[in-house]
Amino acid sequence: DTVIAYDPNVVRSPRWWLQPAGLKELIALVTRLRRQRFDLAMSMHGEFACLLAWASGARHRAGYAQEGYPALLTLPVPGRRYVQPLGHEVQWNEHLAEAVGAPSQGTVPRLRVGDGEDAWLAAFMGRTAENGYVVLAPGAHNGSAKRYILSSWATVANALARSHGVRVVLSGTGGEMALVQELARSLEVAPLIAAGRTNVRQLLTLLGHARLLMAGDSGPVHLAAALGTPVVAVFGPTDPRVYRPYTDRATLIRAALPCSPCYDSRATAECRLGYSPPLCMTLVPAARVISAARRWLDLPARAHDGGACDGERGPGTLDLVQEVVLPLGAG
């Protein structure tokens, strides 16, 4: 019921250790956790999570043994993520939960859009768009190699505006404003710019009422998937087996390069071969993205139901994601 946010990356900086305020913040966090007297702490990812689980003082501490410190876990689960054939990140989390006694659910994550931000959406959209709108999120916080080429996004957006009469809404963080503005200048019809102007609830409302989200591998892809909004995602350095949108309402497009996927979460996603922009993005033609987007826009509108998906749940859901893998030289 409570979310406590803390960025563990700060402790990697030597400067952090020289500033008393940072250490005080961490001590306050641990003190707050210990006062709750938790029965169970689950180390969901990495060594720092394992340290926090131990520091919380929880009686039972569960986590994957090879991605933490087994001596600090009372319930170490053999192995580590991504080296066994479980697949998607959701499945790795479910497997850890099952190891401590939670019943197997096998369902997709779900989000519901309330009506609390409807007034904001109406004011933001202004004149009602007869053919609805699509959201385009060109950025990716965790590495430039995850970003599809801006000129290709412009080609896609202009084609959909002409063929389907949809309004284009550009989304992103405030730090991606320069990227969004550069893309906006290439569009034939001035887009609505939501980048840097939404809180989390407003972003969910925006995505939940959109006809389609187009993006690279980024947070909005997974939010839209959980809301039941169709997604067209261009993947490059990240492994779609692990990080693809967990829904049956998505088309994932990527180039089949020998070096892709290359992202392993130890650093931001940058092209290891030094290409800027990366080959895995330049080799995905805009025509393929346009074709995938049009297939979703041509389908009858479906009422959003909080992210419910057709067909199987759990592992079977991954088989329902349409994946377009482009071999080398594909046009």
GROMACS .gro file of C-alpha atoms in nm:
model
  331
    1ASP     CA    1   0.000   0.000   0.000
    2THR     CA    2   0.299   0.230   0.032
    3VAL     CA    3   0.568   0.314  -0.221
    4ILE     CA    4   0.902   0.445  -0.096
    5ALA     CA    5   1.126   0.571  -0.377
    6TYR     CA    6   1.503   0.552  -0.351
    7ASP     CA    7   1.764   0.566  -0.628
    8PRO     CA    8   2.045   0.319  -0.547
    9ASN     CA    9   2.264   0.453  -0.828
   10VAL     CA   10   2.367   0.747  -0.611
   11VAL     CA   11   2.588   0.527  -0.394
   12ARG     CA   12   2.807   0.449  -0.697
   13SER     CA   13   2.934   0.806  -0.702
   14PRO     CA   14   3.245   0.878  -0.486
   15ARG     CA   15   3.100   1.222  -0.423
   16TRP     CA   16   2.799   1.065  -0.251
   17TRP     CA   17   3.019   0.915   0.021
   18LEU     CA   18   3.161   1.260   0.098
   19GLN     CA   19   2.821   1.421   0.151
   20PRO     CA   20   2.656   1.359   0.492
   21ALA     CA   21   2.309   1.430   0.352
   22GLY     CA   22   2.318   1.124   0.125
   23LEU     CA   23   2.423   0.890   0.404
   24LYS     CA   24   2.157   1.037   0.634
   25GLU     CA   25   1.892   0.970   0.369
   26LEU     CA   26   1.995   0.605   0.341
   27ILE     CA   27   2.002   0.560   0.720
   28ALA     CA   28   1.657   0.719   0.746
   29LEU     CA   29   1.528   0.476   0.481
   30VAL     CA   30   1.664   0.172   0.663
   31THR     CA   31   1.530   0.300   0.995
   32ARG     CA   32   1.185   0.347   0.844
   33LEU     CA   33   1.188  -0.006   0.703
   34ARG     CA   34   1.299  -0.165   1.030
   35ARG     CA   35   1.025   0.012   1.225
   36GLN     CA   36   0.764  -0.164   1.011
   37ARG     CA   37   0.879  -0.505   1.136
   38PHE     CA   38   0.810  -0.677   0.807
   39ASP     CA   39   0.756  -1.053   0.798
   40LEU     CA   40   0.888  -1.090   0.443
   41ALA     CA   41   1.119  -0.891   0.218
   42MET     CA   42   1.171  -0.997  -0.144
   43SER     CA   43   1.489  -0.902  -0.326
   44MET     CA   44   1.345  -0.859  -0.673
   45HIS     CA   45   1.658  -0.755  -0.861
   46GLY     CA   46   2.029  -0.720  -0.796
   47GLU     CA   47   2.272  -0.686  -0.511
   48PHE     CA   48   2.144  -0.358  -0.369
   49ALA     CA   49   1.793  -0.499  -0.336
   50CYS     CA   50   1.942  -0.791  -0.145
   51LEU     CA   51   2.122  -0.551   0.090
   52LEU     CA   52   1.803  -0.353   0.152
   53ALA     CA   53   1.604  -0.670   0.218
   54TRP     CA   54   1.862  -0.769   0.481
   55ALA     CA   55   1.884  -0.417   0.628
   56SER     CA   56   1.505  -0.403   0.664
   57GLY     CA   57   1.526  -0.661   0.943
   58ALA     CA   58   1.250  -0.871   0.789
   59ARG     CA   59   1.225  -1.217   0.940
   60HIS     CA   60   1.215  -1.388   0.598
   61ARG     CA   61   1.423  -1.263   0.304
   62ALA     CA   62   1.384  -1.419  -0.041
   63GLY     CA   63   1.576  -1.362  -0.362
   64TYR     CA   64   1.771  -1.531  -0.640
   65ALA     CA   65   2.090  -1.666  -0.483
   66GLN     CA   66   2.324  -1.579  -0.770
   67GLU     CA   67   2.221  -1.216  -0.804
   68GLY     CA   68   2.255  -1.118  -0.440
   69TYR     CA   69   2.434  -1.232  -0.128
   70PRO     CA   70   2.304  -1.579  -0.031
   71ALA     CA   71   2.421  -1.540   0.329
   72LEU     CA   72   2.182  -1.245   0.368
   73LEU     CA   73   1.882  -1.441   0.238
   74THR     CA   74   1.682  -1.680   0.453
   75LEU     CA   75   1.502  -1.816   0.144
   76PRO     CA   76   1.757  -1.819  -0.140
   77VAL     CA   77   1.606  -1.934  -0.469
   78PRO     CA   78   1.859  -2.122  -0.687
   79GLY     CA   79   1.993  -1.952  -0.999
   80ARG     CA   80   1.958  -1.602  -1.133
   81ARG     CA   81   1.745  -1.422  -1.386
   82TYR     CA   82   1.791  -1.453  -1.761
   83VAL     CA   83   2.017  -1.762  -1.758
   84GLN     CA   84   1.733  -2.015  -1.748
   85PRO     CA   85   1.447  -2.055  -1.997
   86LEU     CA   86   1.177  -1.881  -1.792
   87GLY     CA   87   1.166  -1.588  -2.033
   88HIS     CA   88   0.993  -1.263  -1.953
   89GLU     CA   89   1.071  -1.040  -1.653
   90VAL     CA   90   0.714  -1.093  -1.531
   91GLN     CA   91   0.768  -1.468  -1.524
   92TRP     CA   92   1.090  -1.432  -1.324
   93ASN     CA   93   0.904  -1.224  -1.066
   94GLU     CA   94   0.618  -1.475  -1.052
   95HIS     CA   95   0.863  -1.761  -1.006
   96LEU     CA   96   1.023  -1.586  -0.708
   97ALA     CA   97   0.682  -1.518  -0.555
   98GLU     CA   98   0.582  -1.881  -0.600
   99ALA     CA   99   0.902  -1.989  -0.426
  100VAL     CA  100   0.781  -1.823  -0.104
  101GLY     CA  101   0.434  -1.973  -0.125
  102ALA     CA  102   0.228  -1.736  -0.339
  103PRO     CA  103  -0.021  -1.920  -0.562
  104SER     CA  104   0.063  -1.931  -0.932
  105GLN     CA  105  -0.138  -1.663  -1.111
  106GLY     CA  106  -0.017  -1.671  -1.471
  107THR     CA  107  -0.184  -1.340  -1.551
  108VAL     CA  108  -0.071  -1.026  -1.725
  109PRO     CA  109  -0.016  -0.706  -1.525
  110ARG     CA  110  -0.323  -0.482  -1.536
  111LEU     CA  111  -0.384  -0.113  -1.484
  112ARG     CA  112  -0.713   0.072  -1.477
  113VAL     CA  113  -0.769   0.430  -1.583
  114GLY     CA  114  -0.998   0.611  -1.344
  115ASP     CA  115  -1.194   0.922  -1.431
  116GLY     CA  116  -0.992   1.151  -1.205
  117GLU     CA  117  -0.795   1.302  -1.492
  118ASP     CA  118  -1.068   1.314  -1.757
  119ALA     CA  119  -1.102   1.689  -1.718
  120TRP     CA  120  -0.729   1.731  -1.766
  121LEU     CA  121  -0.737   1.518  -2.082
  122ALA     CA  122  -1.029   1.716  -2.226
  123ALA     CA  123  -0.852   2.043  -2.159
  124PHE     CA  124  -0.525   1.913  -2.302
  125MET     CA  125  -0.679   1.775  -2.619
  126GLY     CA  126  -0.894   2.082  -2.678
  127ARG     CA  127  -1.111   2.026  -2.984
  128THR     CA  128  -1.230   1.666  -2.995
  129ALA     CA  129  -1.039   1.463  -3.251
  130GLU     CA  130  -1.293   1.290  -3.473
  131ASN     CA  131  -1.056   1.003  -3.553
  132GLY     CA  132  -0.889   0.990  -3.212
  133TYR     CA  133  -0.522   1.025  -3.143
  134VAL     CA  134  -0.202   0.823  -3.129
  135VAL     CA  135   0.079   0.878  -2.880
  136LEU     CA  136   0.438   0.875  -2.999
  137ALA     CA  137   0.713   0.852  -2.736
  138PRO     CA  138   1.047   0.898  -2.916
  139GLY     CA  139   1.272   0.898  -2.610
  140ALA     CA  140   1.422   0.631  -2.387
  141HIS     CA  141   1.573   0.728  -2.055
  142ASN     CA  142   1.806   0.430  -2.024
  143GLY     CA  143   2.023   0.474  -2.333
  144SER     CA  144   2.027   0.639  -2.675
  145ALA     CA  145   2.047   0.305  -2.858
  146LYS     CA  146   1.686   0.235  -2.757
  147ARG     CA  147   1.561   0.534  -2.958
  148TYR     CA  148   1.424   0.484  -3.306
  149ILE     CA  149   1.548   0.733  -3.568
  150LEU     CA  150   1.364   1.068  -3.547
  151SER     CA  151   1.336   1.107  -3.923
  152SER     CA  152   1.177   0.761  -3.943
  153TRP     CA  153   0.932   0.849  -3.665
  154ALA     CA  154   0.841   1.164  -3.861
  155THR     CA  155   0.773   0.955  -4.172
  156VAL     CA  156   0.553   0.720  -3.969
  157ALA     CA  157   0.356   0.997  -3.797
  158ASN     CA  158   0.298   1.192  -4.118
  159ALA     CA  159   0.178   0.881  -4.301
  160LEU     CA  160  -0.073   0.791  -4.028
  161ALA     CA  161  -0.205   1.147  -4.007
  162ARG     CA  162  -0.269   1.142  -4.382
  163SER     CA  163  -0.420   0.793  -4.406
  164HIS     CA  164  -0.623   0.782  -4.083
  165GLY     CA  165  -0.668   1.145  -3.982
  166VAL     CA  166  -0.539   1.085  -3.631
  167ARG     CA  167  -0.387   1.354  -3.414
  168VAL     CA  168  -0.032   1.291  -3.299
  169VAL     CA  169   0.058   1.348  -2.935
  170LEU     CA  170   0.430   1.353  -2.849
  171SER     CA  171   0.507   1.222  -2.503
  172GLY     CA  172   0.821   1.207  -2.291
  173THR     CA  173   0.997   1.348  -1.989
  174GLY     CA  174   1.099   1.709  -1.943
  175GLY     CA  175   1.457   1.608  -2.015
  176GLU     CA  176   1.352   1.482  -2.358
  177MET     CA  177   1.194   1.810  -2.462
  178ALA     CA  178   1.471   1.893  -2.713
  179LEU     CA  179   1.421   1.554  -2.879
  180VAL     CA  180   1.044   1.602  -2.891
  181GLN     CA  181   1.070   1.954  -3.033
  182GLU     CA  182   1.309   1.837  -3.304
  183LEU     CA  183   1.059   1.570  -3.406
  184ALA     CA  184   0.769   1.815  -3.392
  185ARG     CA  185   0.939   2.039  -3.649
  186SER     CA  186   0.938   1.750  -3.897
  187LEU     CA  187   0.565   1.680  -3.874
  188GLU     CA  188   0.329   1.812  -4.141
  189VAL     CA  189   0.055   1.883  -3.886
  190ALA     CA  190   0.158   2.044  -3.558
  191PRO     CA  191   0.136   1.779  -3.285
  192LEU     CA  192   0.016   1.815  -2.930
  193ILE     CA  193   0.313   1.805  -2.695
  194ALA     CA  194   0.264   1.625  -2.364
  195ALA     CA  195   0.635   1.582  -2.289
  196GLY     CA  196   0.722   1.722  -1.949
  197ARG     CA  197   0.360   1.824  -1.888
  198THR     CA  198   0.208   1.513  -1.732
  199ASN     CA  199   0.224   1.343  -1.397
  200VAL     CA  200   0.193   0.965  -1.379
  201ARG     CA  201  -0.188   0.964  -1.355
  202GLN     CA  202  -0.220   1.203  -1.648
  203LEU     CA  203   0.017   0.992  -1.857
  204LEU     CA  204  -0.191   0.683  -1.779
  205THR     CA  205  -0.507   0.867  -1.881
  206LEU     CA  206  -0.343   0.984  -2.202
  207LEU     CA  207  -0.224   0.633  -2.290
  208GLY     CA  208  -0.546   0.465  -2.179
  209HIS     CA  209  -0.761   0.664  -2.423
  210ALA     CA  210  -0.517   0.656  -2.716
  211ARG     CA  211  -0.584   0.445  -3.022
  212LEU     CA  212  -0.220   0.342  -3.037
  213LEU     CA  213   0.119   0.398  -2.873
  214MET     CA  214   0.436   0.399  -3.082
  215ALA     CA  215   0.771   0.392  -2.903
  216GLY     CA  216   1.104   0.223  -2.853
  217ASP     CA  217   1.179   0.008  -2.549
  218SER     CA  218   1.069   0.244  -2.274
  219GLY     CA  219   0.837   0.272  -1.976
  220PRO     CA  220   0.531   0.396  -2.170
  221VAL     CA  221   0.533   0.072  -2.374
  222HIS     CA  222   0.466  -0.133  -2.062
  223LEU     CA  223   0.212   0.112  -1.922
  224ALA     CA  224   0.014   0.106  -2.246
  225ALA     CA  225   0.034  -0.272  -2.260
  226ALA     CA  226  -0.107  -0.300  -1.908
  227LEU     CA  227  -0.386  -0.060  -2.001
  228GLY     CA  228  -0.487  -0.266  -2.307
  229THR     CA  229  -0.383   0.004  -2.555
  230PRO     CA  230  -0.229  -0.134  -2.876
  231VAL     CA  231   0.147  -0.089  -2.903
  232VAL     CA  232   0.392  -0.076  -3.191
  233ALA     CA  233   0.743  -0.094  -3.048
  234VAL     CA  234   1.080  -0.081  -3.222
  235PHE     CA  235   1.341  -0.286  -3.033
  236GLY     CA  236   1.717  -0.275  -3.083
  237PRO     CA  237   1.965  -0.350  -2.802
  238THR     CA  238   1.722  -0.509  -2.555
  239ASP     CA  239   1.615  -0.873  -2.549
  240PRO     CA  240   1.248  -0.900  -2.651
  241ARG     CA  241   1.221  -1.238  -2.481
  242VAL     CA  242   1.269  -1.065  -2.145
  243TYR     CA  243   1.147  -0.708  -2.195
  244ARG     CA  244   0.877  -0.717  -2.463
  245PRO     CA  245   0.536  -0.568  -2.381
  246TYR     CA  246   0.346  -0.836  -2.190
  247THR     CA  247   0.025  -0.824  -2.387
  248ASP     CA  248  -0.144  -0.969  -2.693
  249ARG     CA  249  -0.208  -0.621  -2.833
  250ALA     CA  250   0.140  -0.536  -2.954
  251THR     CA  251   0.360  -0.556  -3.260
  252LEU     CA  252   0.732  -0.562  -3.196
  253ILE     CA  253   0.971  -0.480  -3.480
  254ARG     CA  254   1.346  -0.537  -3.473
  255ALA     CA  255   1.638  -0.606  -3.706
  256ALA     CA  256   1.804  -0.946  -3.681
  257LEU     CA  257   2.164  -0.837  -3.628
  258PRO     CA  258   2.431  -1.071  -3.487
  259CYS     CA  259   2.512  -0.811  -3.219
  260SER     CA  260   2.151  -0.760  -3.107
  261PRO     CA  261   2.036  -0.786  -2.834
  262CYS     CA  262   2.339  -0.650  -2.651
  263TYR     CA  263   2.193  -0.467  -2.348
  264ASP     CA  264   2.258  -0.639  -2.015
  265SER     CA  265   2.149  -0.374  -1.759
  266ARG     CA  266   2.503  -0.315  -1.628
  267ALA     CA  267   2.517   0.021  -1.807
  268THR     CA  268   2.290   0.237  -2.019
  269ALA     CA  269   2.202   0.106  -2.364
  270GLU     CA  270   2.455   0.255  -2.604
  271CYS     CA  271   2.582   0.102  -2.927
  272ARG     CA  272   2.886  -0.108  -2.839
  273LEU     CA  273   3.014  -0.083  -3.195
  274GLY     CA  274   3.016   0.295  -3.178
  275TYR     CA  275   2.745   0.361  -3.437
  276SER     CA  276   2.538   0.673  -3.383
  277PRO     CA  277   2.256   0.614  -3.451
  278PRO     CA  278   2.289   0.239  -3.397
  279LEU     CA  279   2.254   0.001  -3.691
  280CYS     CA  280   1.979  -0.197  -3.518
  281MET     CA  281   1.759   0.113  -3.543
  282THR     CA  282   1.864   0.250  -3.884
  283LEU     CA  283   1.795  -0.088  -4.047
  284VAL     CA  284   1.427  -0.085  -3.942
  285PRO     CA  285   1.247   0.085  -4.233
  286ALA     CA  286   0.966   0.328  -4.156
  287ALA     CA  287   0.744   0.140  -4.401
  288ARG     CA  288   0.739  -0.164  -4.171
  289VAL     CA  289   0.639   0.049  -3.873
  290ILE     CA  290   0.367   0.223  -4.078
  291SER     CA  291   0.227  -0.111  -4.189
  292ALA     CA  292   0.212  -0.243  -3.832
  293ALA     CA  293   0.049   0.077  -3.703
  294ARG     CA  294  -0.213   0.076  -3.978
  295ARG     CA  295  -0.314  -0.281  -3.896
  296TRP     CA  296  -0.396  -0.175  -3.540
  297LEU     CA  297  -0.573   0.146  -3.646
  298ASP     CA  298  -0.785  -0.048  -3.897
  299LEU     CA  299  -0.925  -0.272  -3.624
  300PRO     CA  300  -1.257  -0.175  -3.461
  301ALA     CA  301  -1.211   0.027  -3.144
  302ARG     CA  302  -1.225  -0.188  -2.831
  303ALA     CA  303  -1.332  -0.064  -2.491
  304HIS     CA  304  -1.043  -0.058  -2.249
  305ASP     CA  305  -1.089  -0.300  -1.964
  306GLY     CA  306  -0.787  -0.234  -1.747
  307GLY     CA  307  -0.545  -0.433  -1.959
  308ALA     CA  308  -0.731  -0.759  -1.997
  309CYS     CA  309  -0.595  -0.961  -2.288
  310ASP     CA  310  -0.756  -1.211  -2.521
  311GLY     CA  311  -0.633  -1.568  -2.528
  312GLU     CA  312  -0.402  -1.731  -2.279
  313ARG     CA  313  -0.249  -1.571  -1.976
  314GLY     CA  314   0.106  -1.590  -1.851
  315PRO     CA  315   0.370  -1.756  -2.073
  316GLY     CA  316   0.118  -1.819  -2.352
  317THR     CA  317   0.058  -1.447  -2.381
  318LEU     CA  318   0.407  -1.396  -2.519
  319ASP     CA  319   0.326  -1.614  -2.817
  320LEU     CA  320   0.044  -1.378  -2.908
  321VAL     CA  321   0.270  -1.075  -2.952
  322GLN     CA  322   0.320  -1.010  -3.322
  323GLU     CA  323   0.692  -0.990  -3.384
  324VAL     CA  324   0.839  -0.868  -3.712
  325VAL     CA  325   1.205  -0.968  -3.731
  326LEU     CA  326   1.381  -0.809  -4.027
  327PRO     CA  327   1.669  -1.014  -4.173
  328LEU     CA  328   1.975  -0.830  -4.294
  329GLY     CA  329   1.904  -0.644  -4.614
  330ALA     CA  330   1.525  -0.646  -4.567
  331GLY     CA  331   1.351  -0.345  -4.712
   0.00000   0.00000   0.00000
